[in-house]
Coordinates of C-alpha atoms and ligand atoms in Angstrom, one line a residue:
M1 CA -145.2 -10.1 101.4
K2 CA -146.8 -13.0 99.5
V3 CA -144.8 -15.2 97.2
L4 CA -146.2 -17.9 94.9
V5 CA -143.8 -20.8 94.6
I6 CA -144.2 -22.9 91.5
N7 CA -142.6 -26.3 90.8
A8 CA -143.6 -27.2 87.2
G9 CA -143.2 -30.7 85.9
S10 CA -144.1 -32.0 82.4
S11 CA -147.7 -32.8 83.3
S12 CA -148.0 -31.6 86.8
L13 CA -147.4 -28.3 88.7
K14 CA -147.1 -27.9 92.5
Y15 CA -147.7 -24.5 94.1
Q16 CA -147.6 -22.8 97.5
L17 CA -148.6 -19.3 98.4
M18 CA -146.6 -18.2 101.4
D19 CA -145.3 -15.4 103.4
P20 CA -141.5 -15.8 103.6
E21 CA -141.2 -13.6 106.6
T22 CA -143.8 -15.3 108.9
R23 CA -143.2 -18.6 107.0
E24 CA -147.0 -19.1 106.9
V25 CA -148.3 -21.2 104.0
L26 CA -151.6 -19.6 103.0
A27 CA -152.5 -22.2 100.4
K28 CA -150.8 -25.0 98.5
G29 CA -151.7 -27.6 96.0
L30 CA -151.1 -29.6 92.8
C31 CA -152.3 -29.5 89.2
E32 CA -152.1 -32.9 87.6
R33 CA -152.8 -34.4 84.2
I34 CA -151.9 -31.1 82.4
G35 CA -152.3 -31.8 78.6
I36 CA -154.5 -34.8 79.3
D37 CA -157.6 -33.5 81.1
G38 CA -156.7 -31.6 84.3
R39 CA -157.2 -32.0 88.1
L40 CA -156.6 -29.5 90.8
T41 CA -156.0 -30.3 94.5
H42 CA -156.1 -27.1 96.6
K43 CA -155.4 -27.0 100.3
I44 CA -155.7 -24.4 103.0
P45 CA -153.5 -25.4 105.9
A46 CA -155.0 -22.9 108.4
K47 CA -158.4 -24.5 107.9
D48 CA -157.1 -28.0 107.4
A49 CA -159.2 -27.9 104.2
K50 CA -158.7 -29.8 101.0
Y51 CA -160.6 -29.2 97.7
E52 CA -160.5 -31.2 94.5
F53 CA -161.6 -30.0 91.1
E54 CA -161.7 -31.3 87.5
I55 CA -160.6 -28.4 85.3
P56 CA -159.5 -28.6 81.7
M57 CA -155.8 -27.9 81.5
P58 CA -154.7 -28.2 77.9
T59 CA -151.5 -26.3 78.7
H60 CA -149.6 -25.0 81.8
A61 CA -151.3 -21.6 81.2
E62 CA -154.7 -23.0 82.1
A63 CA -153.1 -24.8 85.1
I64 CA -151.7 -21.5 86.4
Q65 CA -155.0 -19.8 85.7
S66 CA -156.8 -22.5 87.7
V67 CA -154.3 -21.9 90.6
L68 CA -155.0 -18.2 90.5
D69 CA -158.8 -18.8 90.4
A70 CA -158.5 -21.1 93.4
L71 CA -156.4 -18.5 95.3
L72 CA -159.0 -15.8 94.5
S73 CA -162.2 -17.9 94.9
S74 CA -164.8 -16.5 97.3
E75 CA -165.3 -20.0 98.7
H76 CA -161.9 -21.5 99.0
G77 CA -159.6 -18.5 98.2
V78 CA -157.0 -16.9 100.4
I79 CA -156.5 -13.5 98.7
K80 CA -158.9 -10.8 97.4
S81 CA -156.9 -9.7 94.4
A82 CA -154.1 -11.1 92.2
S83 CA -152.1 -7.9 93.0
E84 CA -151.6 -9.4 96.5
I85 CA -149.1 -11.8 94.9
D86 CA -145.9 -9.8 95.1
A87 CA -143.6 -12.2 93.3
V88 CA -143.3 -15.7 91.9
G89 CA -140.5 -18.1 92.7
H90 CA -139.9 -20.9 90.2
R91 CA -138.0 -24.1 90.9
V92 CA -135.7 -24.8 88.0
V93 CA -133.8 -28.1 87.9
H94 CA -130.7 -27.2 85.9
G95 CA -128.8 -23.9 85.8
G96 CA -125.7 -25.5 84.3
E97 CA -122.5 -23.5 85.0
K98 CA -124.3 -20.2 84.3
F99 CA -126.2 -19.9 87.6
A100 CA -124.5 -20.2 91.0
S101 CA -127.4 -18.6 92.8
S102 CA -131.0 -17.6 92.3
V103 CA -131.8 -14.9 89.7
L104 CA -134.5 -12.4 88.7
I105 CA -136.0 -13.8 85.5
T106 CA -135.4 -11.6 82.5
A107 CA -135.3 -12.2 78.8
D108 CA -131.6 -12.9 79.0
V109 CA -132.2 -15.5 81.8
M110 CA -134.9 -17.2 79.8
A111 CA -132.4 -17.5 76.9
A112 CA -129.8 -19.0 79.2
L113 CA -132.4 -21.5 80.6
E114 CA -133.1 -22.6 77.0
E115 CA -129.4 -23.2 76.6
C116 CA -129.5 -25.5 79.6
I117 CA -132.2 -27.7 78.1
P118 CA -129.8 -30.3 76.7
L119 CA -128.4 -30.8 80.2
A120 CA -131.9 -31.6 81.6
P121 CA -134.1 -32.5 78.7
L122 CA -136.9 -34.0 80.9
H123 CA -137.0 -31.2 83.5
N124 CA -136.0 -27.8 82.2
P125 CA -138.6 -27.6 79.3
A126 CA -141.3 -28.0 81.9
N127 CA -139.8 -25.4 84.2
I128 CA -139.6 -23.0 81.3
T129 CA -143.2 -23.7 80.3
G130 CA -144.2 -22.9 83.9
I131 CA -142.4 -19.6 83.8
Q132 CA -144.0 -18.7 80.4
A133 CA -147.4 -19.7 81.7
C134 CA -147.0 -17.3 84.7
E135 CA -145.9 -14.5 82.4
K136 CA -149.0 -14.9 80.4
V137 CA -151.4 -15.2 83.3
M138 CA -149.8 -12.7 85.7
P139 CA -147.9 -10.2 83.5
G140 CA -145.6 -7.8 85.2
V141 CA -145.3 -9.8 88.5
P142 CA -141.5 -10.2 89.2
M143 CA -140.3 -13.8 89.0
V144 CA -137.2 -15.5 90.3
A145 CA -135.6 -18.8 89.3
V146 CA -134.1 -21.0 92.0
F147 CA -131.9 -23.8 90.7
D148 CA -131.4 -27.3 92.0
T149 CA -127.8 -27.2 90.8
A150 CA -126.8 -23.7 92.0
F151 CA -125.7 -24.5 95.5
H152 CA -123.2 -27.1 94.2
Q153 CA -121.5 -24.6 91.8
T154 CA -118.9 -24.0 94.6
M155 CA -117.5 -27.5 94.2
P156 CA -113.8 -27.5 93.3
A157 CA -112.7 -28.9 89.9
K158 CA -111.4 -32.1 91.6
S159 CA -114.9 -32.9 92.8
Y160 CA -116.8 -32.1 89.6
I161 CA -114.4 -33.2 86.8
Y162 CA -115.0 -36.7 85.4
A163 CA -112.0 -38.7 84.2
L164 CA -113.0 -38.5 80.6
P165 CA -111.2 -36.7 77.7
Y166 CA -111.1 -33.1 78.8
E167 CA -112.9 -31.9 75.6
Y168 CA -116.1 -33.4 76.9
Y169 CA -116.0 -31.0 79.7
E170 CA -114.8 -28.0 77.7
K171 CA -117.0 -28.5 74.7
D172 CA -120.0 -30.4 76.0
K173 CA -120.1 -29.3 79.7
V174 CA -120.0 -32.9 80.9
R175 CA -119.2 -32.6 84.6
R176 CA -120.7 -33.3 88.0
Y177 CA -123.5 -30.7 88.7
G178 CA -125.3 -32.2 91.7
F179 CA -129.0 -31.7 92.5
H180 CA -131.2 -31.1 95.6
G181 CA -129.1 -28.0 96.1
T182 CA -132.0 -26.0 97.5
S183 CA -132.6 -28.7 100.1
H184 CA -128.9 -29.1 101.0
R185 CA -128.6 -25.3 101.4
Y186 CA -131.7 -25.1 103.5
V187 CA -130.9 -27.9 105.9
S188 CA -127.2 -26.9 106.3
A189 CA -128.3 -23.4 107.2
R190 CA -130.8 -24.7 109.7
A191 CA -128.1 -27.0 111.1
A192 CA -125.9 -24.0 111.8
A193 CA -128.8 -22.2 113.5
M194 CA -129.6 -25.3 115.6
L195 CA -125.9 -25.5 116.7
G196 CA -125.7 -21.8 117.3
K197 CA -122.6 -21.4 115.2
P198 CA -121.8 -19.5 112.1
M199 CA -121.7 -21.5 108.9
E200 CA -118.1 -20.4 108.3
E201 CA -117.0 -22.6 111.3
L202 CA -118.8 -25.8 110.3
K203 CA -118.2 -28.9 108.3
I204 CA -121.6 -30.5 107.6
I205 CA -122.7 -33.6 105.8
T206 CA -126.3 -33.3 104.5
C207 CA -128.1 -36.5 103.6
H208 CA -131.2 -35.9 101.5
L209 CA -132.8 -39.3 101.5
G210 CA -136.1 -39.6 99.6
N211 CA -137.3 -41.1 96.4
G212 CA -134.3 -39.5 94.9
S213 CA -131.3 -39.3 97.3
S214 CA -128.1 -37.4 97.5
V215 CA -125.5 -36.6 100.1
A216 CA -123.5 -33.3 100.1
A217 CA -120.3 -32.1 101.9
V218 CA -120.9 -28.5 103.0
D219 CA -117.7 -26.9 104.2
C220 CA -118.0 -23.3 105.6
G221 CA -121.4 -23.0 104.0
K222 CA -120.2 -24.1 100.6
S223 CA -121.0 -27.4 98.8
V224 CA -117.6 -29.0 98.1
D225 CA -118.9 -32.4 96.9
T226 CA -122.1 -34.2 96.3
S227 CA -123.2 -37.6 95.2
M228 CA -125.4 -36.9 92.2
G229 CA -123.6 -36.1 89.0
F230 CA -124.1 -34.9 85.5
T231 CA -127.7 -36.2 86.0
P232 CA -129.7 -37.2 89.1
L233 CA -129.0 -40.9 88.2
A234 CA -125.7 -40.9 90.0
G235 CA -124.7 -41.7 93.6
L236 CA -126.8 -43.7 96.0
P237 CA -129.2 -46.4 94.9
M238 CA -132.6 -44.6 95.0
G239 CA -136.3 -45.6 94.8
T240 CA -136.0 -46.7 91.2
R241 CA -132.7 -45.3 90.0
S242 CA -129.5 -47.4 90.1
G243 CA -127.1 -44.7 91.4
D244 CA -123.4 -45.3 90.6
L245 CA -122.5 -48.4 88.6
D246 CA -119.7 -49.7 86.4
A247 CA -120.4 -48.3 82.9
G248 CA -119.1 -51.6 81.6
I249 CA -122.4 -53.2 82.7
L250 CA -124.3 -51.2 80.1
E251 CA -122.4 -52.8 77.2
Y252 CA -122.6 -56.2 78.7
L253 CA -126.4 -56.1 79.2
M254 CA -127.1 -54.3 76.0
N255 CA -125.2 -56.8 74.0
K256 CA -126.6 -59.8 75.9
Y257 CA -130.3 -58.7 75.7
G258 CA -130.2 -56.5 72.6
Y259 CA -131.4 -53.4 74.5
D260 CA -131.1 -50.1 72.8
M261 CA -129.9 -47.1 74.9
K262 CA -133.5 -46.0 75.6
E263 CA -134.4 -49.4 77.0
M264 CA -131.2 -49.4 79.0
M265 CA -131.8 -46.0 80.5
N266 CA -135.3 -46.9 81.3
I267 CA -134.0 -49.8 83.3
L268 CA -131.5 -47.6 85.1
N269 CA -134.0 -44.9 85.9
K270 CA -137.2 -46.7 86.5
K271 CA -136.5 -50.3 87.4
S272 CA -133.4 -50.2 89.5
G273 CA -132.5 -48.9 92.9
V274 CA -134.2 -50.4 95.9
L275 CA -137.1 -51.4 93.7
G276 CA -134.7 -53.4 91.5
I277 CA -132.9 -55.1 94.3
S278 CA -135.9 -55.9 96.4
G279 CA -138.4 -56.7 93.6
V280 CA -141.0 -55.4 96.0
S281 CA -141.4 -51.6 95.8
S282 CA -139.7 -48.3 95.5
D283 CA -141.2 -47.2 98.8
F284 CA -139.1 -47.8 101.8
R285 CA -142.1 -48.6 104.0
D286 CA -143.1 -51.5 101.7
I287 CA -139.5 -52.7 101.6
E288 CA -139.2 -52.6 105.3
S289 CA -142.4 -54.6 105.9
A290 CA -141.3 -57.1 103.3
A291 CA -137.9 -57.4 105.1
E292 CA -139.6 -57.8 108.4
G293 CA -141.6 -60.7 106.8
G294 CA -138.3 -62.4 106.0
N295 CA -137.8 -61.2 102.3
Q296 CA -134.1 -61.5 101.8
Q297 CA -133.9 -59.3 98.7
A298 CA -135.9 -56.5 100.6
A299 CA -133.4 -56.7 103.4
M300 CA -130.5 -56.6 100.9
A301 CA -132.0 -53.5 99.3
L302 CA -132.2 -51.7 102.6
D303 CA -128.7 -52.8 103.6
A304 CA -127.2 -51.6 100.2
F305 CA -128.9 -48.2 100.6
R306 CA -127.9 -47.7 104.2
Y307 CA -124.3 -48.8 103.5
G308 CA -124.2 -46.4 100.6
V309 CA -125.1 -43.5 102.9
K310 CA -122.6 -44.6 105.5
K311 CA -119.8 -44.8 102.8
L312 CA -120.6 -41.3 101.6
I313 CA -120.5 -39.9 105.2
G314 CA -117.0 -41.5 105.6
A315 CA -115.9 -40.2 102.2
Y316 CA -117.1 -36.6 102.9
A317 CA -115.6 -36.5 106.4
A318 CA -112.3 -37.4 104.7
A319 CA -112.9 -34.8 102.0
M320 CA -113.4 -32.0 104.5
G321 CA -110.8 -33.2 107.0
G322 CA -113.5 -33.7 109.6
V323 CA -117.2 -33.2 110.3
D324 CA -119.1 -31.3 112.9
A325 CA -122.7 -32.3 112.0
I326 CA -124.5 -34.9 109.9
V327 CA -128.0 -34.0 108.8
F328 CA -130.8 -36.3 107.7
T329 CA -133.7 -35.0 105.7
A330 CA -136.4 -35.8 103.1
G331 CA -139.0 -38.6 103.1
V332 CA -136.7 -41.4 104.3
G333 CA -134.3 -39.2 106.2
E334 CA -137.1 -37.5 108.2
N335 CA -139.2 -40.6 108.9
D336 CA -137.1 -43.7 108.9
A337 CA -135.3 -44.1 112.2
R338 CA -133.8 -47.4 111.2
T339 CA -132.2 -46.1 108.1
R340 CA -130.7 -43.2 110.1
M341 CA -129.5 -45.5 112.8
A342 CA -127.9 -48.0 110.3
A343 CA -126.3 -45.2 108.3
A344 CA -124.8 -43.4 111.3
S345 CA -123.9 -46.3 113.6
G346 CA -120.5 -47.9 113.7
L347 CA -119.0 -44.4 113.2
E348 CA -117.9 -44.0 116.8
F349 CA -114.2 -44.1 115.6
M350 CA -114.9 -40.7 114.0
G351 CA -116.8 -39.2 116.9
V352 CA -120.4 -40.1 115.9
K353 CA -122.5 -41.6 118.6
M354 CA -126.2 -42.1 118.0
D355 CA -128.9 -41.9 120.7
A356 CA -131.5 -44.7 119.9
E357 CA -134.2 -43.0 122.0
A358 CA -133.6 -39.5 120.6
N359 CA -133.5 -41.0 117.1
N360 CA -137.0 -42.6 117.6
V361 CA -138.7 -39.5 116.2
R362 CA -140.2 -38.3 112.9
G363 CA -140.4 -35.1 111.0
K364 CA -139.2 -32.5 113.5
E365 CA -135.9 -30.6 114.1
T366 CA -134.0 -32.6 116.7
V367 CA -130.6 -33.7 117.8
I368 CA -130.5 -37.5 117.4
S369 CA -126.9 -38.1 118.6
A370 CA -125.9 -38.8 122.2
P371 CA -125.1 -35.8 124.4
D372 CA -121.5 -36.8 124.4
S373 CA -121.2 -37.3 120.6
R374 CA -118.5 -35.1 119.2
V375 CA -120.3 -35.0 115.9
K376 CA -123.9 -33.8 116.2
V377 CA -126.4 -35.8 114.2
L378 CA -129.5 -33.8 113.3
L379 CA -132.9 -34.5 111.9
I380 CA -134.1 -31.5 110.0
P381 CA -137.2 -31.5 107.8
T382 CA -136.4 -29.9 104.5
D383 CA -138.4 -27.0 103.1
E384 CA -137.4 -26.3 99.6
E385 CA -140.5 -24.1 99.0
L386 CA -139.6 -21.9 101.9
M387 CA -136.1 -21.5 100.6
I388 CA -137.4 -20.6 97.2
A389 CA -139.8 -18.1 98.7
M390 CA -137.0 -16.5 100.8
D391 CA -134.7 -16.2 97.8
T392 CA -137.5 -14.7 95.8
A393 CA -138.3 -12.2 98.5
A394 CA -134.6 -11.3 98.9
I395 CA -134.0 -10.7 95.2
V396 CA -137.3 -8.9 94.5
N397 CA -136.7 -6.6 97.6
G398 CA -133.2 -6.0 96.4
Ligands
LIG1 P1 -139.2 -37.2 96.6 O1 -137.8 -37.5 96.2 O2 -140.2 -37.7 95.7 O3 -139.4 -35.7 97.0 P2 -139.7 -37.7 99.4 O4 -138.6 -36.9 100.0 O5 -141.1 -37.2 99.6 O6 -139.4 -38.0 97.9 O7 -139.6 -39.2 100.0 C1 -140.6 -40.1 99.7 C2 -140.1 -41.5 100.2 O8 -140.0 -41.4 101.7 C3 -141.2 -42.5 100.0 O9 -141.0 -43.2 98.8 C4 -140.8 -43.5 101.1 O10 -139.9 -44.5 100.7 C5 -140.2 -42.7 102.2 N1 -140.9 -42.6 103.5 C6 -141.9 -41.8 103.8 N2 -142.3 -42.1 105.1 C7 -141.6 -43.1 105.5 C8 -141.5 -43.9 106.7 N3 -142.3 -43.7 107.7 N4 -140.6 -44.9 106.8 C9 -139.7 -45.1 105.8 N5 -139.7 -44.4 104.6 C10 -140.6 -43.5 104.5

């Protein structure tokens, strides 16, 4: 079976054609500058080949068509006919309270996705456009929506309710939703497999640390709490996002500098996080080299981020009444041994004992805690595309 996985953004679109059974990625790539001019980067992992094209992409439909053309090309294609694509899996950011799992896309589902737009005004419209473009270019191919929020729909009310007047939840659906759900679900399942235990017997804390970061508490295979909130702005300090802060700061800064809400949100989303503290970069590699060179603010940014992860680990262990495994994943979690060490050290009191040598590793599934650590600490590269392809195959095959 071949599944095309699509992750559509407002001006970009990532794709992977893969076989969810063998897990082989036949081709993958990226359309950029949709609506501006159009650029396609197409890769064939088996040949270690990369191709770049300038193709006009006034809308997402031309972008999808260019992806199909690339997949079918006699020079750099991987399939002979479009009919070889059995299904399409779409990443959708927000499923609100309507979707607690992936679904086959129907007219009713499309209407429900439209209803979720106010909850994710920057992301859902692009995801919907991507689905519509596929319907146009590949009519009749079954499509599945896989939501970033779905995995966290199992959170109990005490985790998702904000201490605001209840009407904002009832009427306006203001609550914690959480994001990165596909990643938290994938790595927690892999963790259970690595430990050789059923999910139902495990309490796992999954730390998805990338440009955007979130931590989740996964009890018996179900997300019971997570650090992102109503939007992906909440929780840890991120590359450029502030994470949690005292809402009173908004009023103080807006009054003092005359910012309007748009300017304030731009500061919180684009100029804050480790970039804001360090003044150096949003990329952890740049911040680490600045810190090594003696930059105090860079060191402070790293400390604040790592301390934030550690606090969440402690909080979620308390929330679940224990923890069997801690998982690190995504760009920082998979590659940055020092962040993993700092976040998981000093936790011996709760049975976490890191192994510095085992932790000196990048991007592969490994145990990085000491052999006698009661809590296993794991490095597990995330694979959201594989999860999307697997869900798509499972739903389409009934
Ligand atoms: P996104 O949230 O955009 O999907 P990723 O999960 O791809 O982000 O993570 C990207 C981030 O990973 C980069 O911004 C960088 O800070 C970090 N990163 C990648 N490699 C390393 C490394 N070797 N050391 C530290 N950080 C790294």
